[in-house]
PDB file of C-alpha atoms in Angstrom:
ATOM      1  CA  UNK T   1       5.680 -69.392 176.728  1.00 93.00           C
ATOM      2  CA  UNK T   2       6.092 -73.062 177.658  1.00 92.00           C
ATOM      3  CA  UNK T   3       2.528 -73.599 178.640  1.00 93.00           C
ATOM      4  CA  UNK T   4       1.350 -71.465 175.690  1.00 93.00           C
ATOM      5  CA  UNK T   5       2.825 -73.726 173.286  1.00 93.00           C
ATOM      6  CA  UNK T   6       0.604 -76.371 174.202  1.00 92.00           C
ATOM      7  CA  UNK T   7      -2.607 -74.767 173.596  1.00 92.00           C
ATOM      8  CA  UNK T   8      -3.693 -73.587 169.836  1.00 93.00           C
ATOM      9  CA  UNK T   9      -2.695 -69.603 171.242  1.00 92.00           C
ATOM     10  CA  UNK T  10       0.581 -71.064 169.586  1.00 91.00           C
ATOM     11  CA  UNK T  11      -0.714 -71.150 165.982  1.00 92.00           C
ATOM     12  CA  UNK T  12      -1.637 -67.189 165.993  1.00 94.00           C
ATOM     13  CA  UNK T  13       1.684 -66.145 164.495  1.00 93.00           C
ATOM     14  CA  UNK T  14       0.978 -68.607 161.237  1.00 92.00           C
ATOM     15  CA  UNK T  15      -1.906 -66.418 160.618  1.00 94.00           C
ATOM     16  CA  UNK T  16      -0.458 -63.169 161.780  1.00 95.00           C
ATOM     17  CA  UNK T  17       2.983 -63.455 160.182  1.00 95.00           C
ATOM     18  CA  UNK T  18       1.230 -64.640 156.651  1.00 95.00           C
ATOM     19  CA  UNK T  19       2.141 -60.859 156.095  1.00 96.00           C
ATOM     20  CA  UNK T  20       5.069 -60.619 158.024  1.00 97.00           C
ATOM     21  CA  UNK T  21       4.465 -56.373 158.615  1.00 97.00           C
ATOM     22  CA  UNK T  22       1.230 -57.621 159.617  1.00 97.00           C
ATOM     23  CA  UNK T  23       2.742 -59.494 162.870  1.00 97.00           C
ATOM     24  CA  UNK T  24       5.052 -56.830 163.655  1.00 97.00           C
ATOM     25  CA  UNK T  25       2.540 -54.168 163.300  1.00 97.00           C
ATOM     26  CA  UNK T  26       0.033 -56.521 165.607  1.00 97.00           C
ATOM     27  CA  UNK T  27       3.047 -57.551 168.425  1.00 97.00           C
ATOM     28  CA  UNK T  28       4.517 -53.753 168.138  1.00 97.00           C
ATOM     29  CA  UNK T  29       1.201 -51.942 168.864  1.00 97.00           C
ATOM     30  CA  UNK T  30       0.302 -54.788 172.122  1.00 97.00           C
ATOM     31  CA  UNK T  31       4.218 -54.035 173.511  1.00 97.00           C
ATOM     32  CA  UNK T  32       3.672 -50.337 172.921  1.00 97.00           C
ATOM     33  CA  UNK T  33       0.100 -49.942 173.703  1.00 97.00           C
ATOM     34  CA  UNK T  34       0.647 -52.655 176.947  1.00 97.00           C
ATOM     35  CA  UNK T  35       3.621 -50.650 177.847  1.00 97.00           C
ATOM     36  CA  UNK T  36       1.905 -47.518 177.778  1.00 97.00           C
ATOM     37  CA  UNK T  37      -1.153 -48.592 179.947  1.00 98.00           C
ATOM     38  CA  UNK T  38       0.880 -50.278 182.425  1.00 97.00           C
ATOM     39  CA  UNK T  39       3.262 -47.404 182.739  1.00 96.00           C
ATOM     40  CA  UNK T  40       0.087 -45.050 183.357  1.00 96.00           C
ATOM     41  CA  UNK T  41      -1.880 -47.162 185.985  1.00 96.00           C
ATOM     42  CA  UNK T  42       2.036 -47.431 188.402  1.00 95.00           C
ATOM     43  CA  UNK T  43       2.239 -43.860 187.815  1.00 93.00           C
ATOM     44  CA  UNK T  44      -1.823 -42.787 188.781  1.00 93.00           C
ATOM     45  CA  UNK T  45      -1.616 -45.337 191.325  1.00 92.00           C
ATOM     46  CA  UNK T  46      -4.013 -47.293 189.487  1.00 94.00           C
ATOM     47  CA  UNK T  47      -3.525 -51.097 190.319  1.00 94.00           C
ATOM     48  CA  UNK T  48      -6.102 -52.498 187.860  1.00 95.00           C
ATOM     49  CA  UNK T  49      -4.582 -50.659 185.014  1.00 96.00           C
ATOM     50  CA  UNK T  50      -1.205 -51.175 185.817  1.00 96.00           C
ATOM     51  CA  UNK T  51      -2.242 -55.206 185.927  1.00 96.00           C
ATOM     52  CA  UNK T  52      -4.098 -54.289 182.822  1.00 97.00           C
ATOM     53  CA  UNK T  53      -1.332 -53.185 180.828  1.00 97.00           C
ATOM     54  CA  UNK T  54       0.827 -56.045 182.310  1.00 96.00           C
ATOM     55  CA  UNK T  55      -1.391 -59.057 181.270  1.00 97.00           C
ATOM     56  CA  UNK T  56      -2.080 -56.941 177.790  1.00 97.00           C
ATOM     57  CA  UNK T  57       2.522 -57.395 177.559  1.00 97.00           C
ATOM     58  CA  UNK T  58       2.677 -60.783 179.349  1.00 97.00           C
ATOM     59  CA  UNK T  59       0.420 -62.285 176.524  1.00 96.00           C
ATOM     60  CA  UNK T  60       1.995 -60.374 173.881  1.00 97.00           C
ATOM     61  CA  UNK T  61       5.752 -61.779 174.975  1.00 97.00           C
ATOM     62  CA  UNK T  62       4.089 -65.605 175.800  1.00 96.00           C
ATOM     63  CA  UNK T  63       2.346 -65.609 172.713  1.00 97.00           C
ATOM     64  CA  UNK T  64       4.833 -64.572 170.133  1.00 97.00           C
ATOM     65  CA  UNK T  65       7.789 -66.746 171.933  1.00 96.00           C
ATOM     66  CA  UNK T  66       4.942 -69.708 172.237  1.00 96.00           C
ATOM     67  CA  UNK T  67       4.380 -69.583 168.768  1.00 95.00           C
ATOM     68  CA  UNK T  68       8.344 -69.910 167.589  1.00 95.00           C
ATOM     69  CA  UNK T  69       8.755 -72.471 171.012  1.00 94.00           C
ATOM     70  CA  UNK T  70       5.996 -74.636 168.560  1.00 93.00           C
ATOM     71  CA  UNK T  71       8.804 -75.104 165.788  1.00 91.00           C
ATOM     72  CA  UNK T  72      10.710 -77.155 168.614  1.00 93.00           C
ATOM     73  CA  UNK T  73       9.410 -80.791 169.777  1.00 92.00           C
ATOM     74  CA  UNK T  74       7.890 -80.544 172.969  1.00 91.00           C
ATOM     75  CA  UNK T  75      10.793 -82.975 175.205  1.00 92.00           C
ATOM     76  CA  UNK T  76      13.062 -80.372 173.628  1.00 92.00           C
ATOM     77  CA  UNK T  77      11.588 -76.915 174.446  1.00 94.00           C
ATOM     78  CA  UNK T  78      12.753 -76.794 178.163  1.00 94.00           C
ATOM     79  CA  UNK T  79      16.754 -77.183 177.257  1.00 94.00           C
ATOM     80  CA  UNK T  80      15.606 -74.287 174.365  1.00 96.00           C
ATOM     81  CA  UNK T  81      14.546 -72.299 176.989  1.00 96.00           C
ATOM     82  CA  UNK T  82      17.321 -72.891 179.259  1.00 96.00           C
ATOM     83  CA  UNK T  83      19.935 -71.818 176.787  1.00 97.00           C
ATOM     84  CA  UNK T  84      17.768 -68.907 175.930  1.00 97.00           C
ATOM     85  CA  UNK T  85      17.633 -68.093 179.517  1.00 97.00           C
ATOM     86  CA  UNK T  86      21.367 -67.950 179.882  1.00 97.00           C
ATOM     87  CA  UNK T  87      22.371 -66.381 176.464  1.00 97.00           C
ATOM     88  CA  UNK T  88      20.298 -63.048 177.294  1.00 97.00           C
ATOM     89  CA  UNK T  89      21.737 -63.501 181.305  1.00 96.00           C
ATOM     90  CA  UNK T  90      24.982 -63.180 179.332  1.00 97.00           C
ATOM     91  CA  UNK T  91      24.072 -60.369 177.165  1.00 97.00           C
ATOM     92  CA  UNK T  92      22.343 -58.428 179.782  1.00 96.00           C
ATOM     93  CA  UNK T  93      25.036 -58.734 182.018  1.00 95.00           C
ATOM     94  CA  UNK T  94      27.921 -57.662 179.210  1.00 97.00           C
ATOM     95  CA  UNK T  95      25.325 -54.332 178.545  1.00 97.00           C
ATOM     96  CA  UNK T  96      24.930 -53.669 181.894  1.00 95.00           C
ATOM     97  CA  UNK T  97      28.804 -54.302 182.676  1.00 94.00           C
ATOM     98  CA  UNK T  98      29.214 -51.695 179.722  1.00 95.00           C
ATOM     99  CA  UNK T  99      26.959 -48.727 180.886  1.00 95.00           C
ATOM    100  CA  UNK T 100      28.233 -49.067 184.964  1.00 92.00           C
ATOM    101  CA  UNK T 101      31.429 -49.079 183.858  1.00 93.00           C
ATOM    102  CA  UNK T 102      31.534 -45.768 181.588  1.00 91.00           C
ATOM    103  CA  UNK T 103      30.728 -42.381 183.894  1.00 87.00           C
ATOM    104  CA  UNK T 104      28.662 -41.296 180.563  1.00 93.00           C
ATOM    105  CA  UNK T 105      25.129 -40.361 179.506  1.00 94.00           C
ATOM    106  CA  UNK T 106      23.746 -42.952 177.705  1.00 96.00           C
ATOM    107  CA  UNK T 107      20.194 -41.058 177.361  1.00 95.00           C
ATOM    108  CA  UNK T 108      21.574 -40.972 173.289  1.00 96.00           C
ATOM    109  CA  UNK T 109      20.903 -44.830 172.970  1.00 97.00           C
ATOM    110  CA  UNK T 110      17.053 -44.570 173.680  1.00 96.00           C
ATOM    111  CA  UNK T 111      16.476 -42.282 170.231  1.00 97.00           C
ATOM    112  CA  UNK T 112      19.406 -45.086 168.626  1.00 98.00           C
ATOM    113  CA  UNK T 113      16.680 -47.782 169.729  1.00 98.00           C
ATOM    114  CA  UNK T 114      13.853 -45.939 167.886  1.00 97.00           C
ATOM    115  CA  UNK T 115      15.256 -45.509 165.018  1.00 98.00           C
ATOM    116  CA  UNK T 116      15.909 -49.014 164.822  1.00 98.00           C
ATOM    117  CA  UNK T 117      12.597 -49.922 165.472  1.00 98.00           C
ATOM    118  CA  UNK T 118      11.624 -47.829 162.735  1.00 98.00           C
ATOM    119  CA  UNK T 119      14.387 -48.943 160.572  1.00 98.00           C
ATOM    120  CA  UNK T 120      13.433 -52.609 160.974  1.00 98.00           C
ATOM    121  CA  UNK T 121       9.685 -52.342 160.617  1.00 98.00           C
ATOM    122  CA  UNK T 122      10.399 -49.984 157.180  1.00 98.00           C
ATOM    123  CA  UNK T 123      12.730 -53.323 155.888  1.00 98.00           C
ATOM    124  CA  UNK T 124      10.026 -56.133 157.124  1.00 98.00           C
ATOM    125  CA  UNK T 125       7.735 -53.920 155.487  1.00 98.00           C
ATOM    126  CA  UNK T 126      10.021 -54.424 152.492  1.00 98.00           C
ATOM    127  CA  UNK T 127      10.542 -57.982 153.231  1.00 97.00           C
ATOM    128  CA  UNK T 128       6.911 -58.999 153.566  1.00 97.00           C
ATOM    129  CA  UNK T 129       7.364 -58.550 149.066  1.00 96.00           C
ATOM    130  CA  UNK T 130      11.076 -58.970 149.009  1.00 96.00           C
ATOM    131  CA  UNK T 131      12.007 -61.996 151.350  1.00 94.00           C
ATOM    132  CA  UNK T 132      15.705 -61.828 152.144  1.00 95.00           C
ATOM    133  CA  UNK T 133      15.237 -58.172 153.587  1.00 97.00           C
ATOM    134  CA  UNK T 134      13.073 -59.520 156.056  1.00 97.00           C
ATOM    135  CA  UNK T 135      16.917 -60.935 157.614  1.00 97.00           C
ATOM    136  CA  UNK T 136      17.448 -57.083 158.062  1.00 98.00           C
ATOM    137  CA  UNK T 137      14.190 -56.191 159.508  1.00 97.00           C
ATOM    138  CA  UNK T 138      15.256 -58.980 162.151  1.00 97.00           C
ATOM    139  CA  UNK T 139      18.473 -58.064 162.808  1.00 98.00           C
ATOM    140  CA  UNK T 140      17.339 -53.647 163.480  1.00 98.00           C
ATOM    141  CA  UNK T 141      14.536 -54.858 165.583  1.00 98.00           C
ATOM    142  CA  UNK T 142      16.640 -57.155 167.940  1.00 98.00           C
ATOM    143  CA  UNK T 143      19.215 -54.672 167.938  1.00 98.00           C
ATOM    144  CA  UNK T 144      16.629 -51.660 168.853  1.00 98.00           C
ATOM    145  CA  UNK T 145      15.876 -53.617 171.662  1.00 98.00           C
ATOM    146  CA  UNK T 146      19.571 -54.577 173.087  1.00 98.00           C
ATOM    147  CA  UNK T 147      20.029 -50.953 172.911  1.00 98.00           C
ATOM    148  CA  UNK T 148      16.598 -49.662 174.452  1.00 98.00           C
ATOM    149  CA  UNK T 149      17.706 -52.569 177.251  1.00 98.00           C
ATOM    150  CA  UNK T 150      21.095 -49.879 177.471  1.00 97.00           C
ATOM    151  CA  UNK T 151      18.733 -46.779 177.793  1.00 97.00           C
ATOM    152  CA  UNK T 152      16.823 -48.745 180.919  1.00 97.00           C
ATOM    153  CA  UNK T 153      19.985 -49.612 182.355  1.00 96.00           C
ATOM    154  CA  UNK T 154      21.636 -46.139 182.005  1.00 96.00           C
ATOM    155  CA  UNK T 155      17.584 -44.694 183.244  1.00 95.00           C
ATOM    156  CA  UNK T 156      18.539 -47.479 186.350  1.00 95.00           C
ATOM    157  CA  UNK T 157      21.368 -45.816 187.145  1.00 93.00           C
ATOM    158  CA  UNK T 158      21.161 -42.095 186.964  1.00 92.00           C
ATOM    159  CA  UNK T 159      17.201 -41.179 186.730  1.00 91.00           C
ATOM    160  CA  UNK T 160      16.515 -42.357 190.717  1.00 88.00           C
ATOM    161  CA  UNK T 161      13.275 -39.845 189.965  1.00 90.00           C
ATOM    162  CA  UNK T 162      11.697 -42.501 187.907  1.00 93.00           C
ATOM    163  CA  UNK T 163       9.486 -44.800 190.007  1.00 93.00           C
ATOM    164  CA  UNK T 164      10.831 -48.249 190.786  1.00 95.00           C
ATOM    165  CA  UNK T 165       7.470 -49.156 189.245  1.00 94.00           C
ATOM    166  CA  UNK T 166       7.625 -47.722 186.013  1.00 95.00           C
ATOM    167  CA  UNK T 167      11.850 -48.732 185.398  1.00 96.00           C
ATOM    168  CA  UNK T 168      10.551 -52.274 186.420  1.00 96.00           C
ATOM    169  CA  UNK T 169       8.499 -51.836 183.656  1.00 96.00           C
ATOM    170  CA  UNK T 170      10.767 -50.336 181.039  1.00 96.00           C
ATOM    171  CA  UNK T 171      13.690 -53.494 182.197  1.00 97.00           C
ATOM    172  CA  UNK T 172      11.197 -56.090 181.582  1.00 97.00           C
ATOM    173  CA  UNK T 173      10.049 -54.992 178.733  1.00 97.00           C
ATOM    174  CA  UNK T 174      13.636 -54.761 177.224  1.00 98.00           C
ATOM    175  CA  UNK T 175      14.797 -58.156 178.545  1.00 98.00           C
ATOM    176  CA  UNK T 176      11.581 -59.844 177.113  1.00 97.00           C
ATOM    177  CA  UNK T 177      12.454 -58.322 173.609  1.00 97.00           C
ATOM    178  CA  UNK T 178      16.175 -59.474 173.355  1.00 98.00           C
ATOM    179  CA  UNK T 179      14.759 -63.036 174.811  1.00 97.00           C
ATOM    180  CA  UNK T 180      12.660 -63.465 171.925  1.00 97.00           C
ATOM    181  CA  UNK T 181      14.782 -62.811 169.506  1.00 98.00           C
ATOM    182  CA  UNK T 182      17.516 -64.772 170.976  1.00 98.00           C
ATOM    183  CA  UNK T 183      15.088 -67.814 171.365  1.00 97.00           C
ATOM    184  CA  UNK T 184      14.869 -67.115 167.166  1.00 96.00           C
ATOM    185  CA  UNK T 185      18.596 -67.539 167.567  1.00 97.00           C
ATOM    186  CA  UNK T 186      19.131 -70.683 169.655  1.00 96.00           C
ATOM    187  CA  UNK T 187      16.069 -72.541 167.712  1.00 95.00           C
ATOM    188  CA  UNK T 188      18.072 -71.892 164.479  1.00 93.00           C
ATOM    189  CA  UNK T 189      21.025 -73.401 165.652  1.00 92.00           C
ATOM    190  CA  UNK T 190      19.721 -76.099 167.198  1.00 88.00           C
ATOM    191  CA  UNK T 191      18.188 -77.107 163.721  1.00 86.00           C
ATOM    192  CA  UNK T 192      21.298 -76.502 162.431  1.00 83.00           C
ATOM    193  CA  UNK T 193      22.909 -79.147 164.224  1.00 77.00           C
TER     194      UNK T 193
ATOM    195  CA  UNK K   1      14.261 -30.064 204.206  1.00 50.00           C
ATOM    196  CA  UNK K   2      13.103 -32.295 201.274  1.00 53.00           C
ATOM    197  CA  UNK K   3      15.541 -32.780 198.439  1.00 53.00           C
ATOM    198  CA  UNK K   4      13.561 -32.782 194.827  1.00 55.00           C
ATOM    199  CA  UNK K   5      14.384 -35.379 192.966  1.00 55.00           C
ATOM    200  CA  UNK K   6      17.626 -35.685 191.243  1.00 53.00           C
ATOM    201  CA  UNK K   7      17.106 -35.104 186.897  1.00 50.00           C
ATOM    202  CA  UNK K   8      19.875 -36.949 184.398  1.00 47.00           C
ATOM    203  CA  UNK K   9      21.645 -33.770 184.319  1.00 47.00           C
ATOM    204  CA  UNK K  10      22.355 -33.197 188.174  1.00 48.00           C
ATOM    205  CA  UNK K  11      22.920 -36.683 188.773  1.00 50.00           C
ATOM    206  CA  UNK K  12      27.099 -37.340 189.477  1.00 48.00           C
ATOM    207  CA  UNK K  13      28.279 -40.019 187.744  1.00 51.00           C
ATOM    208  CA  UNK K  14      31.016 -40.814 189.956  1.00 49.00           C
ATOM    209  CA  UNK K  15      28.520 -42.662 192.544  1.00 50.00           C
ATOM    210  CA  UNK K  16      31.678 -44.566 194.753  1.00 47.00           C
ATOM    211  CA  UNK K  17      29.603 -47.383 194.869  1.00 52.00           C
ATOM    212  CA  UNK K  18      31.699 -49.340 192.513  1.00 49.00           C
ATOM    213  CA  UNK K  19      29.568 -53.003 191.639  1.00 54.00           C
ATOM    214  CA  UNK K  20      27.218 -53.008 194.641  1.00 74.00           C
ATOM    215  CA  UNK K  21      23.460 -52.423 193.581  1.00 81.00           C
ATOM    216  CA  UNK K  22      21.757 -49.813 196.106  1.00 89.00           C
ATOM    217  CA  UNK K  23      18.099 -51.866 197.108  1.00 90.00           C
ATOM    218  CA  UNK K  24      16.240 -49.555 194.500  1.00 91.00           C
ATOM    219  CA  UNK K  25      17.910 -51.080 191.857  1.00 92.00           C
ATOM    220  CA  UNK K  26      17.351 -54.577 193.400  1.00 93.00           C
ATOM    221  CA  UNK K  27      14.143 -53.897 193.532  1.00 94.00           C
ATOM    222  CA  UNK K  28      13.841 -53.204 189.514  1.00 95.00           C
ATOM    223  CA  UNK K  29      15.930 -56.206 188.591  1.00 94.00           C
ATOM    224  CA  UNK K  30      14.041 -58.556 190.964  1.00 94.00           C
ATOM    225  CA  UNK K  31      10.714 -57.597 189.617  1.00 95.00           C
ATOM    226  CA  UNK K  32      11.848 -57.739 185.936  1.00 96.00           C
ATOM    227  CA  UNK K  33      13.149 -60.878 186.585  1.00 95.00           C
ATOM    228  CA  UNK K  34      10.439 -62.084 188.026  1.00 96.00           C
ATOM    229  CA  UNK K  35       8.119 -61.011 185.461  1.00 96.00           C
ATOM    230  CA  UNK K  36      10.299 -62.552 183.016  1.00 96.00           C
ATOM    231  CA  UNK K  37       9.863 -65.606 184.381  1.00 95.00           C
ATOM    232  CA  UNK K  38       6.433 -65.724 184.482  1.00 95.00           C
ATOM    233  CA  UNK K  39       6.591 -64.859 180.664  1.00 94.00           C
ATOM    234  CA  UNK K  40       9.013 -67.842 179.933  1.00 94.00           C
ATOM    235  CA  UNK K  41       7.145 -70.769 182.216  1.00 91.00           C
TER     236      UNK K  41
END
């Protein structure tokens, strides 16, 4: 993200997020589709898909949080990033601390996180003609992927048939979508004060 | 013998191992973490 926001990769989400459904439709299908490959090439033993679908998710996180990092001055984005860093340490830790501590199933949150997902890109759909729902659309998506971080925690701890590979994966993936919403978060308040 | 893999349903929740991470799940947070980051430099 940090060396992103120096080149003009930075400037995609002006164009993509003209449309706002248009950028979540264009970042949703490169998580899910880069997800999807790299899940398929650890599981078929398949290293040069697996690095496919990893580059396909590393450029889809970098590009995205590169483009909101480009709101921030550059002397400033490091300390962004830092407090980022620690905010979703924080929240990843209290979600974790939650699931280890409760002898429960939590297999319930994963179908929570989709319909989240669903719920948010239905209101950015909405807000892309009807601006303050896109606040909504924000708020479902970061919360669809707090909880799908909850479903790869609870997957961590009771499914030992998945491969390290693939949960590895599914974590990441999870993390990466809280961080850039939280990095949403911390630049807002930062401009704020 | 070899034991088939344990499913969501078999699995005992009660694992005794209180706070301490067995190395599979190590593993899994080390390489997330590391490929987080990658993401974030």
């Amino acid at each position: 993200m940090a060396v992103v926001a120096e080149t003009p990769l930075a400037a995609i989400n002006e164009t993509l997020f003209r449309l706002p459904i248009v950028g979540v439709i264009v970042y949703g299908a490169a998580i899910t589709g880069g997800e999807l490959i790299a899940e398929r090439g650890v599981e078929g033993g398949d290293t040069g898909i697996a690095v496919a679908g990893m580059v396909i998710l590393q450029l889809a996180f970098g590009v995205f949080g590169a483009g909101i990092l480009s709101f921030v001055p550059a002397e400033s984005r490091l300390a962004v990033l830092g407090v980022t860093a620690v905010v979703v340490a924080i929240l990843t830790a209290l979600v974790s601390g939650y699931v280890y501590a409760r002898s429960k199933s939590f297999a319930h949150w994963g179908s929570y996180a989709t319909y989240s997902f669903i719920g948010g890109v239905i209101a950015v759909a909405v807000g892309t003609f009807v601006a303050p729902v896109l606040l909504v659309g924000f708020v479902l998506i970061f919360l669809g992927f707090v909880l799908r971080l909850g479903w790869e925690i609870w997957r961590l701890r009771d499914r030992r048939d998945i491969s390290v590979g693939v949960q590895t994966i599914g974590v990441y993936v999870a993390v990466a979508g809280v961080f850039v919403h939280v990095l949403q978060l911390v630049i807002r308040f930062f401009a704020r004060e | 013998m070899v034991e088939p893999p344990m499913s969501s349903a078999e699995t005992p929740y009660e694992t005794g191992r209180g706070f301490g991470l067995s190395s599979r799940e190590a593993r899994v947070i080390g390489g997330a973490s590391v490929l987080m980051a990658i993401n974030v430099a």
